Amino acid sequence: MNAVSFSHTSTTKVFSGILTTMRMRNLVIGLLFLTVLSPILLYTDKLSSSFTPSSSKQEDVNAFTLPTDTRHLNVLPQEESSTVIKEPIGIVYTDHINSSSNTILTEKDLQLPDAREHIYARVLSATDEEGHSQTDNIIKQIIQTTNQEEEESQSDNRSDQESQQKTQVQLEQQSAVNLGDDDDKDALLTETNKQTDQKAMPDARVRQLRDQLIKARVYLSLPATKNNPHFTRELRMRVKEVQRVLVDATKDSDLPKNAYAKLNAMDQLLEKGKQMQDDCAVMVKKLRAMLHSTEEQLRVHKKQTMFLTQLTAKTLPKGLHCLPLRLTTEYYNLNSTEQQFPNQEKLDDPSLHHIALFSDNVLAAAVVVNSTITNSKHPSKLVFHIVSDRLNYAAMRMWFLVNPPGVATIQVQNIEEFTWLNSSYSPVLKQLGSRSMIDYYFRAARASSDSNLKYRNPKYLSILNHLRFYLPEIFPKLNKVLFLDDDIVVQKDLTGLWSLDLKGNVNGAVETCGENFHRFDRYLNFSNPLISKNFDPRACGWAYGMNIFDLKEWKRQNITDVYHTWQKLNHDRQLWKLGTLPPGLITFWKRTHPLDRRWHVLGLGYNPNVSLREIERAAVIHYNGNMKPWLEIGIPKYRSNWAKYVDYDHAYLRECNINP
């Protein structure tokens, strides 16, 4: 009995253990089944909604987009922004031939019977690490495939545009290569971009505002605008606003912060005004009338400006008028011995460096002498020969007696002492003293008839201006003379000019036919047969102001007689206008040796765009033109190069109130 009972109990325990084991096995099998199937179901579910907005950040395919690519995917139908976007059906299938090739099916593809056989087929790894790796690869493949399909579908529409862009880029690159400089390449590419161009223009917005004002004035004068008082009132208000914004603005940085808002408001109003105009012929007629009126006003203003500039250039400032009067008074208070300069024995020594300066401006002559001595390596070899007129002779001598040129030698002469220079010897002196010449300069009726006022400057009546053609007569014992104008500043040592080989020529000068394009046809009347038969209209001109003259060759080639011959032929001013450069071009025709341009830089008296680098490198800078540095109309940025050789603390300058 006990044995049976024990056997039954043992059997019961065995069966109980078997059941427990089977349950655990079923549980384990169920968990394994769930572990395998759940990733498949989850991935398939996520993939089916891969193109719908989702809060998930790990599985969202739409999050893997390029930051600068805003193009639509091809699988999405192109709809208006106001239309609700339909959810696309995107299915990943495995190709029988190549399991790594994944493709997106559209709704059209799903209608095919064979398409659905490949749905949801995907083999995943058993481990989470491999699953994540495959998921990343699939996402990348989806993106690449999508981009390829998108490019293929849009290639036909973009073919023309891409062709034009490629052609333009090739041209730009070719031009940039030809330039050979990275900065030039960037500048060329910038010119092809409109927005970059506008940013590169510092006054683009200022110009746009000014154009708006012109357009607004045109609209205000048209009948259609006048018949609309409300629009007229509003447009006038906008015009005042824009005018207040502009004020004295010359570049965009000068504009206030609300300038852009004013510009947009005016733009909208002008567009409204444009729609109101129904008669284009009236607008065209009005614009033509405005154009003609503006051109006439411009012509009148130019003539007035030229007249006032010439008047200012002829007028002597009060301080420069006071200075010679003060010096003359002091000079005649000296005794005869105190009026003499030292070292007069050097005046005829041909081995020294002789400089000729003909001037009636004491302060200008002082700057020429001071700057030459300051920058000379051998100032003791310099000999200055200054010739002045009767009115300024005593003042010129007194200045250099009070301010001696150091170790250099100086001579001041009166042109009245040249008794050989008279009207019987010099044709130009005879012409300058004639009644017709005086009437030409001073009679108003004649002045108004001549279109070019610069030829009417009375300085041409001064024989000092023509004294440069008589150097051998003034300096009979010298071989070489450096001629300097009184509106120049010497910045470098000039010693090399006296040893320069002129190769048989008489005149050494810097040519001016480069950037300034100064050629013979600009100065001479080639409609006259005397000029056209003897000279080349395209021949290169040169400049007075700093010239080295070989007086031996001058005498040998009898240059003074050549000058006299042409002056007699021009008695009626039909060959050239008055002045010294035209007869100089004729007299020294084929007798001029071109110098390096660094010896003599011109234009500081009229051209505000002379390169600062050229000025720094120049041996001599020339303030030729009306804007002399001692006048108020002088160009400010060039004045310091001249003013640094003036001692404004000098007693005479302070007494005459001459300030920098």
XYZ file of C-alpha atoms in Angstrom:
660
model
C 0.000 0.000 0.000
C 2.744 2.302 0.876
C 4.621 1.299 -2.248
C 1.674 2.068 -4.464
C 1.151 5.396 -2.759
C 4.801 6.302 -3.241
C 4.680 5.299 -6.910
C 1.613 7.434 -7.508
C 3.204 10.412 -5.828
C 6.337 10.048 -7.921
C 4.343 9.805 -11.106
C 2.406 12.906 -10.200
C 5.634 14.848 -9.624
C 7.050 13.667 -12.913
C 3.996 14.754 -14.879
C 3.946 18.039 -13.005
C 7.575 18.621 -13.949
C 6.878 17.762 -17.564
C 3.978 20.214 -17.714
C 6.064 22.918 -16.120
C 8.842 22.286 -18.609
C 6.388 22.406 -21.544
C 4.921 25.656 -20.325
C 8.323 27.224 -20.001
C 9.238 25.957 -23.467
C 6.082 27.419 -24.914
C 6.773 30.688 -23.144
C 10.326 30.777 -24.434
C 9.169 29.897 -27.957
C 6.506 32.637 -27.758
C 9.040 35.185 -26.575
C 11.429 34.173 -29.327
C 8.621 34.410 -31.900
C 7.671 37.836 -30.554
C 11.308 38.961 -30.614
C 11.685 37.968 -34.273
C 8.342 39.188 -35.616
C 7.955 42.431 -33.680
C 10.934 44.238 -35.393
C 9.552 43.159 -38.792
C 6.078 44.472 -37.996
C 7.440 47.646 -36.412
C 9.824 48.382 -39.305
C 7.150 47.687 -41.924
C 4.740 49.974 -40.106
C 7.343 52.742 -39.829
C 8.378 52.386 -43.453
C 4.789 52.572 -44.686
C 4.484 55.982 -43.060
C 8.013 57.159 -43.888
C 6.738 60.201 -45.816
C 4.227 61.372 -43.208
C 5.053 63.826 -40.367
C 6.070 61.939 -37.255
C 7.316 62.811 -33.797
C 9.825 59.964 -33.880
C 13.417 61.146 -34.280
C 15.117 57.756 -34.716
C 13.132 56.177 -37.584
C 11.888 59.324 -39.458
C 13.246 59.086 -43.009
C 12.040 62.618 -43.810
C 14.540 63.979 -41.298
C 17.447 62.854 -43.494
C 17.336 65.753 -45.967
C 20.116 67.952 -47.199
C 20.181 71.342 -45.429
C 20.199 73.362 -48.644
C 17.960 71.151 -50.799
C 14.391 72.429 -50.786
C 13.192 70.470 -53.838
C 10.085 68.275 -53.641
C 10.347 64.520 -53.880
C 9.102 63.018 -57.136
C 6.721 60.656 -55.372
C 4.777 63.638 -54.036
C 2.283 65.230 -56.402
C 2.946 68.978 -56.929
C 0.039 70.781 -55.314
C -0.711 74.324 -54.289
C 0.306 75.352 -50.768
C -3.326 75.750 -49.824
C -4.150 72.140 -50.801
C -3.925 69.363 -48.214
C -1.038 67.082 -49.101
C -2.064 63.487 -49.635
C -0.104 60.745 -47.985
C 1.980 58.915 -50.607
C 2.385 55.191 -50.637
C 6.054 54.314 -50.419
C 6.941 50.604 -50.403
C 10.369 49.002 -50.113
C 10.701 45.739 -51.997
C 13.551 43.331 -52.579
C 14.507 42.556 -56.112
C 14.901 38.838 -56.967
C 18.161 39.502 -58.748
C 19.797 41.967 -56.410
C 18.497 42.192 -52.868
C 20.425 45.403 -52.195
C 18.564 47.370 -54.824
C 15.664 49.175 -53.196
C 13.054 51.255 -55.037
C 10.115 53.462 -54.119
C 6.783 52.483 -55.678
C 4.216 55.077 -56.489
C 0.437 54.626 -56.519
C 0.604 54.010 -60.244
C 3.127 51.181 -59.729
C 0.927 49.544 -57.070
C -1.837 49.035 -59.622
C 0.296 46.461 -61.446
C -0.467 42.836 -60.460
C 3.161 41.822 -60.084
C 4.027 44.736 -57.875
C 2.262 43.525 -54.750
C 4.162 40.213 -54.794
C 7.250 42.025 -53.537
C 5.598 44.004 -50.757
C 6.956 43.721 -47.213
C 9.809 41.362 -48.185
C 12.830 42.209 -46.021
C 15.429 40.126 -44.280
C 16.707 41.595 -41.018
C 19.570 40.440 -38.839
C 18.936 38.823 -35.561
C 21.014 41.301 -33.576
C 20.024 44.893 -32.850
C 23.420 46.190 -34.033
C 23.054 44.622 -37.481
C 19.441 45.794 -37.653
C 20.393 49.392 -37.012
C 23.231 49.194 -39.559
C 20.894 47.829 -42.243
C 18.305 50.476 -41.406
C 20.870 53.244 -41.925
C 21.932 51.744 -45.255
C 18.340 51.462 -46.402
C 17.657 55.097 -45.498
C 20.706 56.247 -47.482
C 19.648 54.136 -50.454
C 16.146 55.567 -50.297
C 17.480 59.121 -50.324
C 19.896 58.409 -53.192
C 17.252 56.638 -55.236
C 14.768 59.431 -54.634
C 17.229 62.090 -55.719
C 18.094 60.133 -58.867
C 14.456 59.733 -59.825
C 13.812 63.405 -59.119
C 16.698 64.533 -61.318
C 15.584 62.244 -64.147
C 12.009 63.490 -64.041
C 13.053 67.163 -64.119
C 15.981 66.887 -66.533
C 13.897 67.717 -69.594
C 12.438 70.833 -67.994
C 15.825 72.115 -66.863
C 17.917 71.232 -69.928
C 17.821 74.680 -71.524
C 18.461 76.464 -68.246
C 21.400 74.207 -67.344
C 22.882 74.653 -70.801
C 22.785 78.428 -70.476
C 24.244 78.294 -66.981
C 27.094 76.004 -68.063
C 27.934 78.271 -70.988
C 27.953 81.329 -68.741
C 30.130 79.643 -66.115
C 32.615 78.506 -68.796
C 32.887 82.027 -70.160
C 33.384 83.423 -66.662
C 36.033 80.844 -65.849
C 37.848 81.464 -69.131
C 37.854 85.214 -68.521
C 39.054 84.682 -64.970
C 41.916 82.485 -66.187
C 42.955 85.178 -68.646
C 43.128 87.709 -65.869
C 45.594 85.547 -64.001
C 44.780 87.010 -60.602
C 42.485 85.625 -57.929
C 41.235 89.069 -56.997
C 40.416 89.829 -60.632
C 38.579 86.507 -60.926
C 36.429 87.338 -57.955
C 35.704 90.779 -59.361
C 34.666 89.304 -62.710
C 32.372 86.736 -61.124
C 30.885 89.441 -58.925
C 29.887 91.444 -61.975
C 27.703 88.582 -63.187
C 25.693 88.551 -59.967
C 23.161 91.352 -59.747
C 22.710 91.207 -56.021
C 26.441 91.263 -55.394
C 26.751 94.214 -57.754
C 24.228 96.163 -55.750
C 26.075 95.391 -52.521
C 29.353 96.437 -54.138
C 27.872 99.821 -55.067
C 28.052 102.013 -51.964
C 25.434 104.414 -53.345
C 22.987 101.979 -54.982
C 20.093 102.851 -52.676
C 20.836 106.573 -52.875
C 20.628 106.390 -56.659
C 17.394 104.471 -56.474
C 15.855 107.115 -54.218
C 16.932 109.881 -56.582
C 15.444 108.018 -59.529
C 12.204 107.756 -57.599
C 12.164 111.528 -57.110
C 12.565 112.093 -60.843
C 9.791 109.641 -61.644
C 7.527 111.214 -59.019
C 8.034 114.676 -60.537
C 7.108 113.312 -63.942
C 3.887 111.798 -62.583
C 2.977 115.035 -60.797
C 3.104 116.911 -64.098
C 0.843 114.482 -65.995
C -2.902 115.177 -66.454
C -4.006 111.789 -65.111
C -2.265 112.521 -61.812
C -3.557 116.086 -61.560
C -7.133 114.810 -61.876
C -6.630 112.648 -58.769
C -6.102 115.074 -55.842
C -5.837 112.299 -53.256
C -3.008 110.577 -55.164
C -1.310 113.913 -55.845
C -1.359 114.833 -52.173
C 0.003 111.451 -51.144
C 2.724 111.552 -53.813
C 3.848 115.039 -52.727
C 4.061 113.795 -49.143
C 6.213 110.840 -50.235
C 8.465 113.145 -52.232
C 9.101 115.277 -49.148
C 9.853 112.169 -47.102
C 12.398 110.924 -49.643
C 13.990 114.370 -49.839
C 14.364 114.434 -46.054
C 15.902 110.954 -46.167
C 18.421 111.933 -48.826
C 19.442 115.384 -47.502
C 23.224 115.362 -48.195
C 23.625 111.582 -48.436
C 26.184 110.486 -51.018
C 26.369 106.802 -50.095
C 24.054 104.226 -48.522
C 25.798 104.398 -45.155
C 24.710 108.055 -44.854
C 21.036 107.138 -45.060
C 18.872 106.835 -41.903
C 17.504 103.505 -40.735
C 14.020 104.135 -42.137
C 15.338 104.775 -45.668
C 14.427 101.292 -46.879
C 10.848 101.664 -45.643
C 10.526 105.028 -47.394
C 11.903 103.506 -50.569
C 9.365 100.686 -50.530
C 6.484 103.041 -49.770
C 7.448 105.276 -52.686
C 7.864 102.251 -54.948
C 4.320 101.075 -54.205
C 2.895 104.536 -54.777
C 4.754 104.949 -58.074
C 3.440 101.589 -59.216
C -0.033 102.826 -58.448
C 0.675 105.998 -60.410
C 1.932 103.950 -63.328
C -1.380 102.099 -63.514
C -3.246 105.406 -63.610
C -1.502 106.570 -66.781
C -3.543 105.718 -69.828
C -1.744 107.894 -72.388
C 1.878 106.856 -72.930
C 2.397 109.485 -75.641
C 1.872 112.277 -73.114
C 4.422 110.738 -70.766
C 7.008 110.360 -73.549
C 6.477 113.968 -74.605
C 6.898 115.157 -71.033
C 10.096 113.149 -70.529
C 11.606 114.547 -73.737
C 10.800 118.075 -72.620
C 12.439 117.429 -69.258
C 15.509 115.975 -70.971
C 15.930 118.983 -73.235
C 15.430 121.369 -70.336
C 17.998 119.525 -68.213
C 20.561 119.530 -71.020
C 20.123 123.279 -71.497
C 20.491 123.915 -67.769
C 23.613 121.753 -67.700
C 25.143 123.714 -70.585
C 24.443 127.045 -68.866
C 25.837 125.830 -65.540
C 28.987 124.502 -67.190
C 29.590 127.845 -68.862
C 29.006 129.714 -65.616
C 31.310 127.350 -63.733
C 34.076 127.801 -66.291
C 33.736 131.579 -66.156
C 33.811 131.686 -62.350
C 36.759 129.273 -62.233
C 38.718 131.414 -64.677
C 37.821 134.525 -62.689
C 38.985 132.926 -59.441
C 42.228 131.764 -61.038
C 42.946 135.283 -62.303
C 42.165 136.908 -58.981
C 45.066 137.353 -56.569
C 44.151 136.525 -52.949
C 44.413 139.411 -50.512
C 47.276 137.787 -48.606
C 49.360 137.289 -51.756
C 48.681 140.912 -52.712
C 49.757 142.110 -49.274
C 53.003 140.108 -49.214
C 54.803 141.770 -52.180
C 53.710 145.232 -50.987
C 55.148 144.556 -47.541
C 58.390 143.133 -48.983
C 58.822 145.968 -51.492
C 58.558 148.543 -48.733
C 61.208 146.727 -46.686
C 63.514 146.308 -49.693
C 63.759 150.020 -50.467
C 64.569 150.701 -46.815
C 67.839 148.756 -47.254
C 71.062 150.363 -48.362
C 72.689 149.290 -51.610
C 75.173 146.895 -50.004
C 72.397 145.034 -48.160
C 70.511 144.504 -51.424
C 73.194 142.246 -52.931
C 73.311 138.412 -52.988
C 76.488 136.443 -52.198
C 78.329 134.001 -54.497
C 77.583 135.943 -57.694
C 80.745 134.524 -59.292
C 78.961 131.173 -59.708
C 76.243 132.559 -61.981
C 78.125 131.786 -65.233
C 79.891 128.567 -64.172
C 78.735 125.874 -66.674
C 79.896 123.042 -64.368
C 77.160 123.854 -61.833
C 73.456 122.970 -61.967
C 71.563 125.991 -63.257
C 67.800 126.359 -62.817
C 65.675 128.989 -64.596
C 62.492 130.194 -62.905
C 60.324 132.987 -64.370
C 57.657 134.136 -61.909
C 55.771 137.095 -60.440
C 54.498 135.042 -57.462
C 56.836 135.383 -54.461
C 55.340 132.581 -52.378
C 55.216 130.125 -55.306
C 58.851 130.849 -56.217
C 59.857 130.333 -52.571
C 58.283 126.853 -52.566
C 60.142 125.861 -55.754
C 63.491 126.967 -54.298
C 62.867 125.437 -50.836
C 61.690 122.068 -52.173
C 64.580 121.803 -54.653
C 67.233 122.535 -52.024
C 65.596 120.302 -49.391
C 65.639 117.237 -51.673
C 69.002 117.870 -53.358
C 72.025 115.700 -52.618
C 74.372 118.501 -53.712
C 72.663 121.808 -52.821
C 75.961 123.728 -53.080
C 75.952 123.070 -56.851
C 72.512 124.595 -57.366
C 72.227 128.029 -58.968
C 68.770 129.586 -59.223
C 68.119 132.236 -61.871
C 64.823 133.971 -61.072
C 63.358 136.540 -63.455
C 60.385 138.630 -62.342
C 58.458 141.624 -63.676
C 58.854 145.234 -62.648
C 56.121 145.150 -59.999
C 57.422 142.117 -58.110
C 61.177 142.447 -58.678
C 61.921 144.231 -55.356
C 59.624 141.913 -53.377
C 61.253 138.815 -54.900
C 64.747 140.056 -54.001
C 63.708 141.016 -50.473
C 62.209 137.585 -49.780
C 65.398 135.717 -50.682
C 67.573 138.267 -48.883
C 65.578 137.617 -45.699
C 65.353 133.870 -46.432
C 68.692 132.942 -48.081
C 68.853 129.539 -49.825
C 71.646 128.186 -47.630
C 74.685 126.947 -49.568
C 72.908 127.345 -52.917
C 73.322 130.407 -55.101
C 70.467 132.677 -56.191
C 70.020 135.481 -58.680
C 66.930 137.682 -59.113
C 66.614 139.733 -62.298
C 64.143 142.261 -63.665
C 62.783 141.537 -67.125
C 63.046 145.241 -67.852
C 66.841 144.828 -67.769
C 66.711 142.730 -70.969
C 66.976 145.643 -73.344
C 67.482 143.312 -76.306
C 63.951 141.915 -75.770
C 61.802 144.393 -77.670
C 59.019 144.373 -80.265
C 61.447 144.766 -83.155
C 63.227 141.555 -82.150
C 60.360 139.486 -80.760
C 57.200 139.020 -82.877
C 55.231 137.799 -79.865
C 56.088 140.946 -77.916
C 54.787 143.027 -80.797
C 51.570 140.970 -80.938
C 50.995 141.134 -77.180
C 51.133 144.931 -77.259
C 48.729 145.322 -80.176
C 45.255 146.822 -79.764
C 43.576 143.767 -81.301
C 45.213 141.470 -78.738
C 44.169 143.654 -75.812
C 40.617 143.829 -77.178
C 40.593 140.058 -77.548
C 41.269 139.646 -73.840
C 39.361 142.484 -72.253
C 36.358 143.394 -74.391
C 33.196 141.635 -73.182
C 31.694 141.233 -76.651
C 34.759 139.384 -77.863
C 34.943 137.308 -74.710
C 31.407 136.039 -75.075
C 32.060 134.995 -78.677
C 34.905 132.621 -77.811
C 33.700 129.224 -76.636
C 36.908 128.329 -74.772
C 37.514 130.785 -71.938
C 40.813 129.262 -70.845
C 42.542 130.861 -73.834
C 41.414 134.286 -72.597
C 43.571 134.303 -69.479
C 45.511 137.626 -69.351
C 48.593 135.771 -68.119
C 49.296 135.174 -71.809
C 49.827 138.927 -72.149
C 52.863 138.666 -69.859
C 56.181 138.319 -71.618
C 57.340 136.241 -68.634
C 55.283 133.415 -70.062
C 57.210 133.535 -73.368
C 60.659 134.084 -71.873
C 61.328 130.322 -72.043
C 61.937 130.687 -75.802
C 64.928 133.007 -75.197
C 67.100 130.926 -72.843
C 70.342 131.194 -74.903
C 69.991 134.975 -74.940
C 69.424 135.117 -71.169
C 72.214 132.614 -70.314
C 74.801 132.984 -73.100
C 77.621 131.262 -71.146
C 75.713 128.163 -69.995
C 75.469 124.749 -71.691
C 72.444 123.213 -69.951
C 69.575 124.809 -68.053
C 66.732 123.177 -66.160
C 63.517 125.146 -66.666
C 60.926 124.992 -63.861
C 57.451 126.523 -63.642
C 56.473 128.281 -60.405
C 53.528 125.906 -59.776
C 55.673 122.801 -59.215
C 57.116 121.076 -56.159
C 60.398 119.162 -56.273
C 60.292 115.901 -54.285
C 63.495 114.104 -55.374
C 67.074 114.920 -56.251
C 67.325 116.302 -59.814
C 71.085 115.941 -60.282
C 70.694 113.221 -62.919
C 69.015 115.595 -65.373
C 72.188 117.612 -66.055
C 74.137 114.461 -67.009
C 71.333 113.094 -69.181
C 72.186 112.413 -72.840
C 69.496 114.046 -75.000
C 70.875 112.285 -78.133
C 71.180 115.437 -80.212
C 67.819 116.860 -79.157
C 67.295 120.293 -77.649
C 64.454 119.651 -75.191
C 64.093 116.875 -72.628
C 60.459 116.540 -71.495
C 57.863 114.045 -70.263
C 55.330 113.033 -72.904
C 51.629 113.387 -72.113
C 49.910 111.343 -74.813
C 49.344 108.298 -72.609
C 46.309 108.283 -70.342
C 45.617 111.991 -70.911
C 45.610 111.464 -74.678
C 47.285 114.845 -75.380
C 48.338 114.823 -79.028
C 49.098 117.514 -81.570
C 45.553 117.680 -82.937
C 44.373 118.873 -79.546
C 46.509 122.028 -79.680
C 46.967 122.865 -83.364
C 44.489 123.718 -86.124
C 44.957 120.920 -88.642
C 42.319 122.387 -90.928
C 44.977 124.915 -91.879
C 47.278 123.576 -94.636
C 50.377 125.058 -92.982
C 49.798 122.794 -89.991
C 48.500 119.707 -91.796
C 51.446 119.633 -94.243
C 54.174 119.947 -91.629
C 52.951 118.007 -88.586
C 51.371 114.710 -87.606
C 48.017 115.116 -85.824
C 48.655 111.899 -83.844
C 52.134 112.953 -82.703
C 52.646 112.763 -78.967
C 52.563 115.983 -77.000
C 54.797 116.813 -74.050
C 54.627 119.051 -71.016
C 56.188 122.307 -69.951
C 56.958 122.751 -66.256
C 60.142 120.697 -65.913
C 62.350 120.680 -69.009
C 66.083 120.211 -69.440
C 67.398 122.284 -72.391
C 70.701 121.773 -74.211
C 71.640 125.367 -75.075
C 74.524 124.305 -77.335
C 72.174 122.352 -79.589
C 69.661 125.186 -79.317
C 72.162 127.616 -80.804
C 73.420 125.140 -83.390
C 69.903 124.403 -84.688
C 68.881 128.067 -84.452
C 65.696 127.290 -82.477
C 64.871 130.909 -81.658
C 64.492 131.743 -85.371
C 62.176 128.756 -85.829
C 60.016 130.114 -83.020
C 59.939 133.606 -84.523
C 58.980 132.256 -87.958
C 55.918 130.418 -86.682
C 54.873 133.292 -84.428
C 54.763 135.583 -87.455
C 52.617 133.077 -89.347
C 50.161 132.978 -86.437
C 49.579 136.715 -86.203
C 45.824 136.190 -86.714
C 45.667 133.188 -84.325
C 44.575 130.807 -87.086
C 47.233 128.176 -86.464
C 46.754 127.879 -82.700
C 45.225 129.748 -79.821
C 47.408 131.752 -77.522
C 49.721 130.174 -74.992
C 53.206 128.706 -74.924
C 52.640 124.968 -75.378
C 51.349 125.037 -79.008
C 54.319 127.108 -80.281
C 56.574 124.924 -78.135
C 55.274 121.757 -79.832
C 55.964 123.334 -83.214
C 59.357 124.826 -82.334
C 60.733 121.619 -80.792
C 59.078 119.287 -83.321
C 61.400 116.265 -83.740
C 63.829 117.929 -81.333
C 62.408 116.576 -78.031
C 63.837 113.669 -76.042
C 61.186 111.817 -73.961
C 61.960 111.488 -70.253
C 60.779 108.851 -67.821
C 57.317 109.760 -66.550
C 58.500 109.610 -62.960
C 60.478 112.780 -63.497
C 57.352 114.895 -63.933
C 53.753 114.093 -62.844
C 51.089 116.557 -63.975
C 47.443 117.310 -63.314
C 47.379 118.309 -59.637
C 45.747 121.614 -60.546
C 42.697 120.140 -62.275
C 42.553 116.359 -61.890
C 41.424 115.016 -58.474
C 42.136 111.427 -59.578
C 45.911 111.523 -59.889
C 47.282 108.351 -58.319
C 48.847 108.871 -54.890
C 51.414 106.225 -55.816
C 52.435 108.268 -58.869
C 52.702 111.389 -56.717
C 54.927 109.632 -54.173
C 57.236 108.287 -56.885
C 57.467 111.570 -58.828
C 60.581 113.731 -58.765
C 58.479 116.786 -59.645
C 54.727 117.270 -59.199
C 53.005 119.954 -61.241
C 49.880 121.879 -60.231
C 49.046 122.800 -63.815
C 45.484 124.031 -64.194
C 43.368 126.635 -62.447
C 43.255 124.976 -59.019
C 46.583 126.220 -57.716
C 47.546 125.145 -54.180
C 47.745 128.757 -52.937
C 44.128 129.443 -54.006
C 40.987 128.488 -52.109
C 39.820 126.424 -55.091
C 42.924 124.242 -54.888
C 42.322 120.503 -54.569
C 42.538 119.871 -50.785
C 44.181 116.448 -50.856
C 47.126 117.763 -52.897
C 47.658 121.009 -50.969
C 49.746 119.445 -48.205
C 52.465 118.420 -50.709
C 52.928 122.124 -51.465
C 52.186 123.659 -48.057
C 54.872 121.700 -46.201
C 57.510 123.891 -47.872
C 55.890 127.108 -46.604
C 56.812 128.502 -43.193
C 53.444 129.888 -42.099
C 55.022 131.145 -38.868
C 57.138 133.602 -40.823
C 56.585 137.201 -39.717
C 55.667 138.473 -43.190
C 53.132 135.685 -43.713
C 51.500 136.296 -40.339
C 51.277 140.034 -41.015
C 49.519 139.357 -44.318
C 47.260 136.726 -42.742
C 48.473 133.909 -44.999
C 47.418 130.656 -43.390
C 47.503 126.988 -44.428
